[in-house]
Structure formats: C-alpha cells, structure tokens
Coordinates of C-alpha atoms in Angstrom, one line a residue:
Chain A
M1 CA -0.2 -0.1 -0.1
E2 CA 2.8 2.4 0.9
N3 CA 4.1 2.0 -2.7
L4 CA 1.2 4.0 -4.1
V5 CA 1.3 7.8 -4.5
V6 CA -0.8 10.4 -6.1
H7 CA 0.9 12.3 -8.7
N8 CA -0.7 15.2 -10.7
G9 CA -4.2 13.7 -9.8
I10 CA -3.2 10.0 -11.1
L11 CA -2.5 7.2 -8.6
K12 CA 0.9 5.6 -9.3
T13 CA 3.2 3.0 -7.9
R14 CA 6.6 4.4 -6.7
Q15 CA 8.2 2.6 -9.6
E16 CA 6.1 4.4 -12.3
L17 CA 6.9 7.9 -10.4
E18 CA 10.7 7.1 -10.7
L19 CA 10.1 6.4 -14.2
H20 CA 8.5 9.6 -14.7
Y21 CA 11.1 11.7 -13.2
N22 CA 14.2 9.7 -14.6
P23 CA 13.1 8.1 -17.8
V24 CA 15.2 5.4 -18.9
K25 CA 16.8 6.4 -22.2
D26 CA 17.1 3.8 -24.9
S27 CA 20.3 3.3 -26.6
F28 CA 20.6 5.3 -30.1
W29 CA 20.0 1.9 -32.0
T30 CA 17.1 1.0 -30.0
R31 CA 15.5 4.4 -30.7
I32 CA 16.2 4.1 -34.5
T33 CA 14.8 0.6 -34.8
K34 CA 12.0 1.7 -32.9
H35 CA 11.2 4.3 -35.4
K36 CA 12.0 2.1 -38.4
V37 CA 8.4 2.5 -39.7
F38 CA 8.7 6.3 -39.9
Y39 CA 12.0 5.9 -41.9
I40 CA 10.1 3.6 -44.3
M41 CA 7.6 6.4 -44.8
L42 CA 10.5 8.9 -45.2
F43 CA 12.7 6.8 -47.2
P44 CA 11.1 7.5 -51.1
C45 CA 11.3 11.4 -50.0
L46 CA 14.9 11.2 -49.0
L47 CA 15.7 9.5 -52.0
F48 CA 13.6 11.8 -54.4
F49 CA 15.4 15.0 -53.1
L50 CA 18.9 13.3 -53.1
V51 CA 18.3 12.4 -56.9
F52 CA 16.3 15.4 -58.1
S53 CA 18.0 18.1 -56.0
Y54 CA 21.5 17.2 -54.5
W55 CA 22.5 15.4 -57.5
P56 CA 21.9 18.3 -59.8
M57 CA 23.7 20.3 -57.1
G58 CA 26.7 18.3 -57.5
G59 CA 26.3 18.7 -61.2
L60 CA 27.2 22.5 -60.6
V61 CA 30.7 21.4 -60.9
L62 CA 30.1 21.6 -64.6
A63 CA 30.4 25.4 -64.3
F64 CA 34.0 24.8 -64.2
K65 CA 34.2 21.8 -66.8
E66 CA 34.1 21.0 -70.2
Y67 CA 30.7 19.2 -71.0
G68 CA 31.0 16.1 -73.4
F69 CA 28.2 13.9 -74.5
N70 CA 30.4 10.9 -73.9
T71 CA 32.1 12.0 -70.7
G72 CA 28.9 13.2 -69.0
I73 CA 28.4 15.7 -66.0
F74 CA 31.5 14.6 -64.2
G75 CA 34.0 13.6 -66.4
G76 CA 34.9 16.5 -68.6
D77 CA 38.2 18.6 -68.7
W78 CA 38.4 21.3 -66.0
V79 CA 38.2 24.8 -67.7
G80 CA 38.7 27.2 -64.8
L81 CA 36.7 30.3 -64.7
Q82 CA 36.5 30.6 -68.5
Y83 CA 32.6 30.6 -68.5
F84 CA 32.3 33.4 -66.0
E85 CA 35.0 35.5 -67.7
K86 CA 32.8 34.9 -71.0
F87 CA 29.6 35.9 -69.1
F88 CA 31.1 39.2 -67.7
S89 CA 32.9 40.1 -71.0
D90 CA 29.6 40.1 -72.9
P91 CA 28.3 43.5 -73.0
R92 CA 24.8 42.3 -73.2
S93 CA 25.3 40.4 -69.8
S94 CA 24.7 43.5 -67.9
L95 CA 21.5 44.2 -69.8
Y96 CA 20.0 40.7 -68.7
I97 CA 21.0 41.3 -65.1
N98 CA 19.5 44.8 -65.2
N99 CA 16.2 43.4 -66.7
T100 CA 16.0 40.8 -64.1
I101 CA 16.6 43.2 -61.3
I102 CA 14.0 45.6 -62.5
I103 CA 11.3 42.8 -62.7
S104 CA 12.2 41.3 -59.4
I105 CA 11.8 44.8 -57.6
L106 CA 8.6 45.3 -59.3
K107 CA 7.2 41.9 -58.1
L108 CA 8.7 41.8 -54.8
F109 CA 8.5 45.4 -53.5
I110 CA 6.0 47.4 -55.7
A111 CA 3.5 44.4 -56.1
L112 CA 3.6 43.7 -52.1
P113 CA 1.1 46.1 -50.8
F114 CA -1.7 45.4 -53.3
P115 CA -2.9 41.7 -51.9
I116 CA -2.9 43.1 -48.2
L117 CA -4.7 46.3 -49.6
L118 CA -7.2 43.9 -50.8
A119 CA -7.4 41.6 -48.0
L120 CA -8.1 44.7 -45.8
M121 CA -10.9 45.6 -48.2
F122 CA -12.4 42.2 -48.0
N123 CA -12.3 42.5 -44.2
E124 CA -14.6 45.7 -44.4
V125 CA -17.2 43.7 -46.3
Q126 CA -20.2 42.9 -44.2
S127 CA -21.9 40.1 -45.6
N128 CA -20.1 36.7 -45.5
K129 CA -21.8 35.6 -48.8
L130 CA -20.8 38.8 -50.8
R131 CA -17.3 38.6 -49.5
G132 CA -17.0 34.7 -50.4
T133 CA -18.4 35.4 -53.8
F134 CA -15.8 38.3 -54.7
Q135 CA -12.8 36.1 -53.1
S136 CA -13.5 33.2 -55.2
I137 CA -13.6 35.1 -58.2
S138 CA -10.6 37.1 -57.1
Y139 CA -8.3 34.3 -56.8
L140 CA -9.4 32.3 -59.9
P141 CA -6.4 33.7 -62.1
Y142 CA -4.2 32.1 -59.5
F143 CA -5.0 28.8 -60.8
I144 CA -4.6 29.5 -64.7
S145 CA -1.4 28.9 -66.2
W146 CA 0.7 31.8 -67.6
V147 CA 0.3 30.2 -71.1
V148 CA -3.5 30.9 -70.9
V149 CA -3.0 34.3 -69.3
V150 CA -0.6 35.5 -71.7
G151 CA -2.8 33.9 -74.6
L152 CA -5.5 36.3 -72.7
M153 CA -3.2 39.2 -72.9
N154 CA -2.4 38.7 -76.7
Q155 CA -5.9 38.6 -77.4
L156 CA -7.0 41.5 -75.2
L157 CA -4.3 43.8 -76.4
A158 CA -4.0 42.7 -80.2
P159 CA -4.0 45.5 -82.8
N160 CA -7.6 46.5 -84.1
T161 CA -9.5 43.3 -83.1
G162 CA -8.3 43.4 -79.3
L163 CA -10.5 44.4 -76.6
I164 CA -8.5 47.5 -75.6
N165 CA -7.9 48.8 -79.1
Q166 CA -11.6 48.4 -79.8
M167 CA -12.3 50.7 -77.0
I168 CA -9.8 53.2 -78.0
E169 CA -11.2 53.2 -81.6
A170 CA -14.7 53.8 -80.1
F171 CA -13.3 56.8 -78.3
G172 CA -11.9 58.2 -81.8
G173 CA -8.4 56.9 -81.1
D174 CA -6.0 55.0 -83.4
G175 CA -6.6 51.2 -82.5
S176 CA -3.8 49.9 -84.3
T177 CA -1.2 49.7 -81.5
F178 CA 0.4 46.4 -81.1
F179 CA 0.9 46.7 -77.2
M180 CA 2.5 43.2 -76.5
M181 CA 5.3 44.3 -79.0
E182 CA 6.0 47.7 -77.7
E183 CA 9.2 47.7 -75.7
G184 CA 8.1 50.6 -73.2
L185 CA 5.1 48.7 -72.2
F186 CA 6.9 45.3 -71.3
F187 CA 7.5 46.2 -67.9
P188 CA 4.0 47.6 -66.9
L189 CA 2.3 44.8 -68.5
A190 CA 4.5 42.3 -66.9
F191 CA 3.8 43.9 -63.6
I192 CA -0.2 44.4 -64.0
S193 CA -0.5 40.8 -65.3
Y194 CA 1.6 39.5 -62.3
V195 CA -0.5 41.5 -59.8
W196 CA -3.6 40.6 -61.5
K197 CA -3.1 36.8 -61.1
G198 CA -1.8 36.6 -57.7
I199 CA -3.7 39.4 -56.0
G200 CA -6.6 37.4 -55.0
W201 CA -4.8 34.4 -53.8
D202 CA -2.3 36.3 -51.8
S203 CA -5.2 38.4 -50.1
I204 CA -6.7 35.0 -48.9
I205 CA -3.7 34.3 -47.1
Y206 CA -3.5 37.5 -45.6
Y207 CA -7.2 37.5 -44.7
A208 CA -6.9 34.4 -42.9
A209 CA -4.2 36.2 -40.7
I210 CA -6.5 39.2 -40.2
V211 CA -9.4 36.9 -39.1
A212 CA -7.4 35.6 -36.6
I213 CA -6.6 38.8 -34.8
A214 CA -8.5 39.1 -31.5
P215 CA -11.4 41.6 -31.6
T216 CA -10.5 42.7 -28.1
L217 CA -7.5 44.3 -29.6
Y218 CA -9.7 46.5 -31.8
E219 CA -12.1 47.0 -29.0
A220 CA -9.3 48.3 -26.8
A221 CA -7.9 50.7 -29.7
S222 CA -11.3 52.1 -30.3
I223 CA -11.7 52.9 -26.6
D224 CA -8.4 54.6 -26.7
G225 CA -10.1 56.8 -29.2
A226 CA -8.3 55.3 -32.5
G227 CA -10.3 55.8 -35.8
K228 CA -10.5 53.0 -38.4
I229 CA -7.2 54.1 -40.2
R230 CA -5.3 54.1 -37.0
Q231 CA -6.9 50.5 -36.0
V232 CA -5.6 49.3 -39.2
W233 CA -2.0 50.9 -38.7
H234 CA -1.7 49.8 -35.1
V235 CA -3.5 46.5 -34.9
T236 CA -4.3 45.0 -38.1
L237 CA -1.0 45.5 -39.8
P238 CA 1.2 44.5 -36.6
G239 CA -1.2 41.5 -36.4
I240 CA -0.5 40.1 -39.9
A241 CA 3.3 41.3 -40.1
A242 CA 4.5 37.6 -39.5
T243 CA 2.7 36.4 -42.5
I244 CA 3.7 39.2 -44.5
I245 CA 7.4 38.5 -43.7
I246 CA 7.3 34.8 -44.1
L247 CA 5.7 35.3 -47.6
F248 CA 8.3 37.8 -48.4
I249 CA 11.2 35.8 -47.5
L250 CA 9.8 32.8 -49.5
S251 CA 9.5 35.0 -52.5
L252 CA 13.1 36.2 -52.0
G253 CA 14.8 32.9 -53.3
D254 CA 13.3 33.8 -56.5
I255 CA 14.9 37.4 -56.7
L256 CA 17.1 36.5 -59.4
S257 CA 14.8 34.5 -61.5
S258 CA 12.1 36.9 -61.8
G259 CA 9.5 34.0 -62.9
F260 CA 10.5 32.1 -65.8
D261 CA 7.0 31.4 -67.2
Q262 CA 5.5 34.8 -67.5
V263 CA 8.7 36.5 -68.9
Y264 CA 9.5 33.8 -71.2
L265 CA 5.9 33.5 -72.7
M266 CA 5.8 37.3 -73.0
Q267 CA 8.9 37.5 -75.2
N268 CA 8.7 38.7 -78.7
P269 CA 10.9 40.4 -81.3
G270 CA 9.4 43.9 -80.3
N271 CA 10.5 43.5 -76.8
A272 CA 13.5 41.4 -76.9
D273 CA 16.1 44.0 -75.3
V274 CA 13.9 44.2 -72.2
S275 CA 12.5 41.0 -71.9
E276 CA 15.6 38.8 -71.6
T277 CA 16.3 37.9 -68.1
I278 CA 19.0 35.7 -66.7
D279 CA 16.4 32.7 -66.4
T280 CA 15.4 33.2 -70.1
Y281 CA 19.0 33.5 -71.0
I282 CA 19.9 30.3 -69.3
V283 CA 17.2 28.1 -71.1
R284 CA 18.2 29.9 -74.4
T285 CA 21.9 29.1 -74.1
G286 CA 21.5 26.1 -72.0
L287 CA 18.8 24.0 -73.0
Q288 CA 18.2 25.2 -76.4
G289 CA 21.5 26.2 -77.3
G290 CA 23.6 23.3 -75.9
Q291 CA 26.1 25.5 -74.1
F292 CA 25.7 23.3 -70.8
G293 CA 28.6 24.4 -69.0
Y294 CA 28.2 28.2 -69.7
A295 CA 24.6 28.0 -68.7
T296 CA 25.3 26.1 -65.7
A297 CA 27.9 28.8 -64.5
I298 CA 25.3 31.6 -64.9
G299 CA 22.7 29.6 -63.0
L300 CA 25.4 28.8 -60.2
M301 CA 26.1 32.6 -59.8
Q302 CA 22.3 33.0 -59.7
G303 CA 21.6 30.2 -57.3
I304 CA 24.4 31.5 -54.7
A305 CA 23.2 35.2 -54.8
G306 CA 19.5 34.0 -54.1
L307 CA 20.7 32.0 -51.3
I308 CA 22.8 34.7 -49.7
I309 CA 20.0 37.2 -50.0
T310 CA 17.7 35.0 -48.4
I311 CA 19.9 34.3 -45.6
I312 CA 20.6 37.7 -45.0
V313 CA 17.0 38.9 -44.9
N314 CA 16.0 36.1 -42.8
K315 CA 18.6 37.2 -40.3
I316 CA 17.5 41.0 -40.5
T317 CA 13.8 40.0 -39.9
S318 CA 14.5 37.6 -37.2
K319 CA 16.4 40.4 -35.4
K320 CA 14.2 43.3 -35.9
F321 CA 10.8 41.5 -36.0
G322 CA 11.2 38.5 -34.3
T323 CA 9.9 36.6 -37.4
S324 CA 12.0 34.4 -39.4
L325 CA 11.6 31.4 -42.0
W326 CA 13.7 29.2 -39.9
Chain B
M1 CA -27.3 60.7 -39.5
S2 CA -24.0 61.9 -38.2
D3 CA -21.2 63.1 -40.5
S4 CA -19.0 60.0 -39.4
M5 CA -21.7 57.6 -40.3
A6 CA -22.3 59.2 -43.7
G7 CA -18.6 59.0 -43.9
T8 CA -18.5 55.3 -43.1
R9 CA -21.3 54.6 -45.7
F10 CA -19.4 56.4 -48.2
M11 CA -16.3 54.5 -47.4
R12 CA -18.2 51.3 -47.7
I13 CA -19.5 52.0 -51.0
V14 CA -16.2 52.9 -52.6
N15 CA -14.7 49.9 -51.1
I16 CA -17.5 47.4 -52.7
T17 CA -17.2 49.4 -55.8
L18 CA -13.3 48.7 -56.2
I19 CA -13.9 45.3 -55.5
V20 CA -16.6 44.9 -58.3
L21 CA -14.1 46.6 -60.5
L22 CA -11.4 44.1 -59.6
S23 CA -13.9 41.4 -60.3
L24 CA -14.9 42.8 -63.7
T25 CA -11.2 42.8 -64.8
I26 CA -11.2 39.0 -64.1
I27 CA -14.6 38.1 -65.5
L28 CA -14.8 40.2 -68.6
P29 CA -11.4 38.9 -70.3
F30 CA -12.8 35.2 -70.0
M31 CA -16.2 36.4 -71.2
H32 CA -14.4 37.9 -74.2
V33 CA -12.5 34.8 -75.1
L34 CA -15.6 32.5 -74.5
A35 CA -17.3 34.8 -76.9
I36 CA -14.8 34.7 -79.7
S37 CA -14.6 30.8 -79.1
F38 CA -18.3 30.5 -79.9
N39 CA -18.0 33.0 -82.9
S40 CA -17.2 32.0 -86.4
G41 CA -13.4 32.4 -86.9
I42 CA -13.5 34.4 -90.0
D43 CA -16.3 36.8 -88.8
A44 CA -14.4 37.3 -85.8
Q45 CA -11.5 38.6 -87.6
K46 CA -13.5 41.6 -88.6
G47 CA -13.2 42.8 -85.0
G48 CA -16.0 44.2 -82.8
I49 CA -16.8 41.2 -80.8
T50 CA -16.8 42.0 -77.0
F51 CA -18.5 39.8 -74.7
W52 CA -21.3 38.0 -76.8
P53 CA -20.9 36.0 -80.2
R54 CA -22.1 37.8 -83.1
E55 CA -22.1 34.7 -85.6
W56 CA -22.6 31.6 -83.4
S57 CA -20.6 28.6 -84.3
I58 CA -19.3 25.6 -82.7
E59 CA -17.0 25.0 -85.4
N60 CA -14.0 26.1 -83.3
Y61 CA -14.5 23.3 -80.5
I62 CA -15.3 20.6 -83.3
E63 CA -12.1 21.6 -84.8
V64 CA -10.3 21.1 -81.4
F65 CA -11.7 17.9 -80.9
K66 CA -10.9 17.0 -84.4
Q67 CA -7.1 17.6 -84.0
E68 CA -5.5 14.4 -83.2
N69 CA -2.6 15.9 -81.4
L70 CA -4.7 18.2 -79.2
M71 CA -6.8 15.1 -78.2
N72 CA -3.7 13.1 -77.6
G73 CA -2.3 15.9 -75.5
L74 CA -5.5 15.9 -73.6
W75 CA -4.9 12.3 -72.4
V76 CA -1.4 12.8 -71.9
S77 CA -2.4 15.7 -69.4
V78 CA -5.3 13.8 -67.9
F79 CA -3.0 10.8 -67.1
R80 CA 0.0 12.8 -65.6
T81 CA -2.6 14.8 -63.6
V82 CA -4.3 11.9 -62.1
V83 CA -1.6 9.5 -61.6
G84 CA 0.9 12.2 -60.5
T85 CA -1.6 13.8 -58.1
V86 CA -2.7 10.7 -56.3
I87 CA 0.9 9.1 -55.9
G88 CA 2.4 12.7 -55.0
V89 CA -0.1 13.5 -52.4
G90 CA 0.2 10.2 -50.7
L91 CA 3.9 10.0 -50.7
M92 CA 4.0 13.5 -49.5
A93 CA 1.4 13.0 -46.7
M94 CA 3.4 9.9 -45.5
A95 CA 6.5 11.9 -45.4
A96 CA 5.3 14.8 -43.6
Y97 CA 3.4 12.5 -41.0
A98 CA 6.7 10.8 -40.3
L99 CA 8.3 14.5 -39.8
T100 CA 5.5 15.1 -37.1
I101 CA 6.9 12.3 -34.8
K102 CA 8.8 14.3 -32.2
T103 CA 10.8 11.5 -30.9
L104 CA 12.2 10.4 -34.4
P105 CA 15.9 10.6 -34.2
G106 CA 17.5 12.8 -36.7
R107 CA 14.1 14.7 -37.5
K108 CA 15.9 17.9 -37.5
Y109 CA 18.6 17.1 -39.9
I110 CA 15.9 15.5 -42.3
T111 CA 13.7 18.3 -42.0
F112 CA 16.9 20.5 -43.1
F113 CA 17.9 18.0 -45.8
V114 CA 14.4 18.7 -47.4
F115 CA 14.0 22.2 -46.7
F116 CA 17.5 23.3 -47.9
T117 CA 16.4 22.2 -51.5
M118 CA 14.0 25.2 -51.3
L119 CA 16.8 27.9 -50.8
F120 CA 19.4 26.4 -53.5
S121 CA 19.2 24.3 -56.2
G122 CA 21.5 23.0 -58.9
G123 CA 19.8 25.0 -61.7
T124 CA 18.2 24.3 -65.0
V125 CA 21.0 22.6 -66.9
P126 CA 22.3 20.2 -64.3
Y127 CA 18.8 19.3 -63.5
Y128 CA 18.0 18.5 -67.2
L129 CA 21.3 16.5 -67.4
V130 CA 20.3 14.5 -64.4
L131 CA 16.7 13.7 -66.0
N132 CA 18.7 12.7 -69.0
E133 CA 21.1 10.3 -67.1
L134 CA 18.1 8.6 -65.6
N135 CA 16.5 8.3 -69.0
L136 CA 13.4 10.0 -68.1
T137 CA 13.4 12.6 -70.8
N138 CA 11.1 11.8 -73.8
T139 CA 9.1 9.3 -71.6
I140 CA 5.9 10.1 -69.9
W141 CA 7.5 9.6 -66.4
V142 CA 9.3 12.8 -66.8
F143 CA 5.9 14.3 -66.0
I144 CA 5.4 12.5 -62.9
I145 CA 8.4 11.1 -61.1
P146 CA 10.4 14.4 -60.8
S147 CA 7.2 16.2 -59.5
L148 CA 6.1 13.7 -56.7
Y149 CA 7.4 15.9 -53.7
S150 CA 7.1 19.7 -53.2
V151 CA 8.9 21.0 -50.2
I152 CA 6.2 23.7 -49.5
H153 CA 3.7 21.0 -49.8
I154 CA 5.2 18.9 -47.3
L155 CA 5.7 21.8 -45.1
L156 CA 2.0 22.5 -45.4
F157 CA 1.0 18.9 -44.6
R158 CA 3.4 18.7 -41.6
T159 CA 1.9 21.8 -40.2
S160 CA -1.4 20.6 -40.4
F161 CA -0.7 17.1 -39.1
S162 CA 0.9 18.6 -36.0
Q163 CA -2.2 20.3 -35.0
L164 CA -4.2 16.9 -34.9
P165 CA -5.4 15.9 -31.3
F166 CA -2.3 13.9 -30.1
S167 CA -4.6 11.9 -27.8
V168 CA -6.4 10.1 -30.6
I169 CA -3.3 9.0 -32.2
E170 CA -1.7 7.9 -29.0
A171 CA -4.8 5.9 -28.0
A172 CA -4.8 4.0 -31.2
R173 CA -1.2 3.2 -30.9
I174 CA -1.8 1.9 -27.3
D175 CA -4.5 -0.3 -28.8
G176 CA -1.9 -1.9 -31.1
C177 CA -2.6 -0.1 -34.3
S178 CA 0.2 -0.1 -36.8
E179 CA 1.6 3.3 -37.9
F180 CA 0.5 2.9 -41.5
K181 CA -3.0 2.0 -40.2
I182 CA -3.0 5.2 -37.8
F183 CA -1.7 7.4 -40.8
R184 CA -4.4 5.9 -43.3
S185 CA -7.5 5.5 -41.1
I186 CA -6.9 8.2 -38.5
V187 CA -4.5 10.9 -39.8
L188 CA -5.7 11.2 -43.3
P189 CA -9.7 11.4 -42.7
M190 CA -9.1 14.0 -40.0
S191 CA -7.2 16.0 -42.4
K192 CA -9.5 16.6 -45.2
P193 CA -9.1 20.4 -45.8
V194 CA -5.4 20.2 -46.3
L195 CA -5.5 16.9 -48.3
A196 CA -8.3 18.8 -50.5
T197 CA -5.8 21.7 -50.9
I198 CA -3.0 20.3 -51.5
S199 CA -4.5 17.8 -54.0
L200 CA -5.6 20.7 -55.9
F201 CA -2.4 22.6 -55.9
T202 CA -0.8 19.5 -57.3
A203 CA -3.4 18.6 -59.8
V204 CA -3.5 22.2 -61.1
G205 CA 0.6 22.3 -61.1
H206 CA 0.4 19.0 -63.4
W207 CA -2.5 20.4 -65.5
N208 CA -0.7 23.6 -66.1
D209 CA 2.9 22.6 -66.5
W210 CA 4.0 23.2 -70.2
Y211 CA 7.8 23.6 -69.4
S212 CA 8.5 19.8 -69.0
G213 CA 6.6 19.1 -72.4
S214 CA 8.6 21.8 -73.9
F215 CA 12.0 21.2 -72.9
F216 CA 12.3 17.6 -71.7
I217 CA 10.0 16.0 -74.5
R218 CA 10.8 15.7 -78.1
D219 CA 8.2 12.9 -79.1
P220 CA 5.0 14.9 -80.3
L221 CA 2.8 12.2 -79.0
L222 CA 4.1 12.8 -75.5
K223 CA 3.2 16.6 -75.2
P224 CA 0.6 17.7 -72.8
L225 CA -2.3 19.9 -73.8
A226 CA -0.5 23.0 -72.0
T227 CA 2.6 22.6 -74.3
L228 CA 0.5 22.4 -77.2
L229 CA -1.3 25.6 -76.4
Q230 CA 2.0 27.3 -75.6
E231 CA 3.4 26.0 -78.9
M232 CA 0.2 27.5 -80.4
L233 CA 0.6 30.6 -79.0
T234 CA 4.2 31.5 -79.3
R235 CA 4.7 29.5 -82.5
Q236 CA 2.6 30.7 -85.4
A237 CA 4.2 28.2 -87.5
A238 CA 3.1 25.5 -85.1
L239 CA -0.5 26.7 -85.8
S240 CA -0.4 26.9 -89.5
D241 CA 1.1 23.3 -89.1
I242 CA -2.2 22.1 -87.4
L243 CA -4.4 23.9 -89.7
L244 CA -2.5 22.4 -92.9
R245 CA -2.9 19.2 -91.7
S246 CA -6.4 19.2 -90.9
S247 CA -7.2 20.5 -94.4
G248 CA -5.2 18.0 -96.0
T249 CA -1.7 18.3 -98.0
Q250 CA -3.3 21.5 -99.9
A251 CA -1.8 24.8 -99.8
Y252 CA -3.4 27.5 -97.4
A253 CA -5.9 28.2 -100.0
Q254 CA -7.9 25.7 -98.6
L255 CA -8.0 27.3 -95.4
D256 CA -10.8 29.6 -96.7
K257 CA -13.3 27.0 -96.8
V258 CA -12.9 26.5 -93.1
T259 CA -14.6 29.2 -90.9
V260 CA -11.9 28.4 -88.1
T261 CA -8.8 30.7 -87.9
G262 CA -5.9 30.4 -85.9
E263 CA -7.1 32.8 -83.4
S264 CA -10.5 31.1 -83.0
L265 CA -8.8 27.9 -82.5
Q266 CA -6.6 29.3 -79.8
M267 CA -9.5 30.7 -78.0
A268 CA -11.6 27.3 -78.1
T269 CA -8.5 25.6 -76.9
I270 CA -7.9 28.0 -74.0
I271 CA -11.5 27.3 -72.8
V272 CA -10.9 23.6 -73.1
V273 CA -7.9 23.9 -71.1
M274 CA -9.6 25.7 -68.3
I275 CA -12.6 23.5 -68.1
P276 CA -11.4 21.1 -65.8
M277 CA -10.4 23.8 -63.4
V278 CA -13.8 25.4 -63.3
L279 CA -15.5 22.1 -62.9
V280 CA -13.6 21.0 -59.8
Y281 CA -13.2 24.8 -58.3
P282 CA -16.6 25.1 -56.4
F283 CA -16.1 21.6 -54.8
I284 CA -12.6 22.4 -53.4
Q285 CA -12.7 26.2 -52.8
K286 CA -14.4 25.7 -49.4
Y287 CA -11.4 24.2 -48.0
F288 CA -8.9 26.7 -48.9
V289 CA -9.0 29.0 -46.1
K290 CA -9.0 26.1 -43.9
G291 CA -6.4 24.2 -45.5
I292 CA -3.6 27.0 -45.6
T293 CA -1.9 28.1 -42.8
V294 CA 1.4 29.8 -43.4
G295 CA 4.0 29.2 -40.7
S296 CA 7.8 29.2 -40.0
I297 CA 9.8 26.1 -40.9
K298 CA 10.6 25.8 -37.1
E299 CA 8.3 24.5 -34.7

C-alpha cells in the first residue's frame, strides 16, 4: 500500500513515479529501430531529394568543366573560370542582369502592398456571402497557367481586333497599336498581369491572418479613441506582420529568377531588349543552345546570390521583427 | 445621420465598388475569350466582338476535338494529372506525417535536408542533365517522377498534421494499431481540408505545366495539352501546321473553306484547357482558407 502515490491527480506506483522523473533512455540504435516504420515512410522522400535536388547540385561542377556527351556531368576537363569570364565580358550580360533586377523589384516590393490592401478591403465587407463570392472570383487567375494568361493578353491587346484597341477606336483614337510588341510597355504589362494573377490568392492568405486577430484588440484601440485608419495601422498590420514577412522571405529565393514562365511567354521580337532575363538566357543558351557549361555557370551565380540574399534577410527580420523562416 | 456615419457609408460604397471593378477585370476577359471561341473565326477577324458572339458557331470546338494531337495531348494531361496527384499527395502526406513524430531520431537533420532544397538548387541545366542520365527525358514519367514531392506542400502537410489531437493517435497506438494504419485511417480522414487543398495545388500544377513538355520531351505524341497550347500561342508556324494538316496536304488556299482561324482555334483551346479547373473549383474552394496556414519552418 505504501508503494502508491498520487501524482498530478493520478494514482501511481513508486516505480512509475521514478520512471516519470528519470525516464530510462533507450540506446541510439534501439531508438532508431523503434522508429523503423517512420524511416520507411521517409525513405522515398529522401531518395527523391537526393536524386532530383542534390545530384543536380553536384552537377554544378559543370560550371568549371567542359561538358561532353560521352564524358557526362562529372567526367569532362576542367576549364577554370572561363565561363564566368565569358559571361562578364559579354556587354549584353549587364542588360540581362538589369532586366532581371527591375522585374524582381517590381514583383517583390512594388506589388507587395496590393494583396494586403485587398485583404483589408475584403475585411470591411459585412456580408459573408458577398465577400465569399468576390474572393472566389479574385483568386481564380491564380490557378490558371501563364500560358493561358499570356494568351488572354495577346487577345485583349491585339491591334484592331483586341478589346482594348476596340475601346480606343470607339473613343476616336488610333486602334492599331500592337501593345504586346511595345518595348516600353513590357515592364508595365508584366507588372499588371503579375498583380492581377496573384492578388486574389495572396489576399486570401493575408485575410486568414486578419481574421485570426483577437477582436478585443480592436475594442481596446477603439476605446483609446483610435479611428478606422489608426486601427488598421496599429492593430491589423502588426497582427499580420509575421505572415507578410514569411511570404516575403519565401519569394526572395526567386529574386534573381523573376519568374521564368511569365517572362519567357511574353517575349517577342518587339521587346527582346527588355524581356531577356537571366532565367530565360539560361534556358536559351543551355537547354536550347546546348552550351551546358556556360549556362550552368550563370545558374550557379544566380543560385548563390539568391541563397545569400535569403539568408541575410532572414537574419534581419529575425532580429528586427522576431519573425523568421527558420 | 451623423457626419461620421455618412463617411463610413461612403467608404463602404467606395470599397465595394473597387472590389466589383477588380472582379470585372477577371470576368470580362474570360467572357471575351468565350465569346470569340463560340463565334465563327472568319467573322471574328473583322473585329467588334466584345462579350457576346455575333455569328454563333461551334466549329472551333469541333476543330479542337478533331485535332489528333490536341486530343492526344488531352490524354497525356489527364494521365499525368491523375497519376501524379494520387501518388504524389500520398507520398508527401506520408513523409510529412513521419516528420511530425517528435521522438524520431535525426528529425531536425531530415527536415533541413528537405527544406534546404527550397533555398538552393542545381539550376536548370544540371537538373536537365540528371533527368537525361536517368533516361527520364522523352518518356511520360518525366511528368510524374520528378514532381512527386514539393517542399512547400510537405511543410503545409506537416503543419496541419502536427495540429491534430495527439491523444487520439496515442490511444490508437496503445490499442496496437500499426503506424501505417494510424496514418491511413486516423490521420488522413482527419485532415480533409489540407488534403483537398494540396491535391488541388498538385493537380493544377500538373495540368498547367507546359515547361517539362517543352524542354524535356521531343516526341510530339507525349506533349501535354498545356505545351501544345503554348506552342500554338508562341509559334505561329506550329499553328499553321495544325491547320494545314487538318485541311489535307493542300496549300493554305484551302483554309478559306474553313471558318476556323488560328485565333478562334486558340480561344477554343484556352477554354478547353480551363474547363476541368472550372469544374472542380466550386467543390474544393471551400477548403482553401481552412487548409492553408502559413508558418515558419521551425516549430
């Protein structure tokens, strides 16, 4: 009888109590064999990333090697920094870097507030049904491929028969502009179509974060005399800051790729000078041109720059806002 | 009515007006494409069609379904979408479940091993060369095997699974349920929102992917619908080819007899590509907001 004790409201023997405070630690191998089934579940996943992610990472040595069809990825002769020199001595390279950075800045920074604004607007709609309907419409484009979106743009912006040109003509203007071919319109069109495609979906993610904010915070702010705008500034925005930061860091990895699909599909002879980015250049020289080593070298620089930027920003946000991706 | 209430009312009207305008920029372009796809192609060339067909015709759609390569592409797309989604979602969920087991030795390292691939990759060319060495290029499996896992989806699964009531799983474990059985009959049925969401993401990714078909496939019979549409839109030559084939070996003069133009055929193809999306959309979208919680990698 004296062996029984009450611990946290549960009747236990002395032995059980002892085990609770000093659990017997299994040896490393016992713990591994105990979890065998979970390793089985993970095995295909690890194999997958080993083959499709880490093997190509190893293939980056190609940036310093000569690729031959009989020598494969790892067998060619070393060529040193030849490809890097070639890239930096090409006067057009800086153009590609510029284009990439312009598109990235447009997408990462300039486009950032739009979905947040839309989420705030959705939050102000009183009727659930109405809001639900508009939300469903707004994120439809997110699920449509860039192929279709660029097809739509070609159609809407076509000279004479396109919807926009028809409207211009109806108002007495000249309806023969080939908008998609205009060099000066490439960045604005890329930006608008990017925002249009993603605004609804991103706003859903922000909206979910807004809804999760405790209503008492608004009440407190309201009692303190804060109006609608100040409530948004002092309650809503801080409440969704973590979501904004996480989404922002996640998109940073792509800062030097600026979205291959959209840019590649929007390219045409009219905008060739502004629409060639690092990504499309890699595909053109590498996959289409067969200069494997050269394209790998450019990809390597792009990848390392993306990694460094992501790590730095993650560190900054972690220090300044206490939010980080890892 | 006080001034501030009138102000609120005014703001509400402005707010809803802006939302309606945004919705119109989404609906109207699709109405326009739909109108052209149901209009006689030759007539549409004259312009003036906005949101309603002027000369009704289903010729464009008949032409789409008569194109052998488009129909073949449709089957390639359906196959890769169904097979790729079912296998991929199952495998990803399984891996994510294993990663929620807190006592798993090495869990941190495994998570990092998977997560790191999101930050850094070998890039386009080495990836292509690996696919080549595995003899995956120019086979149907290049659509399925290399896209079985996605880091972001594994992380979404993991976040969702780790929020399940631990006691239920623990009780089943004590009752002697095998881990696979727990996963299949407890974890999965309790995770319908995230399953629906990620299945849709994966399926849409497969359906929309034109890139693999464009760069990893040479055999025209293995090209998915998305790639064929891309070729149609970007290469006028490919388009004339399709029309030429359909009108026999004759020169383009023959084309006059057909009311279908390249443009109207494109618009009908766009609609065909979008139909499956529009069909599943209403059933799955109610899960979206529930199924998505963006969180850190760390727990």
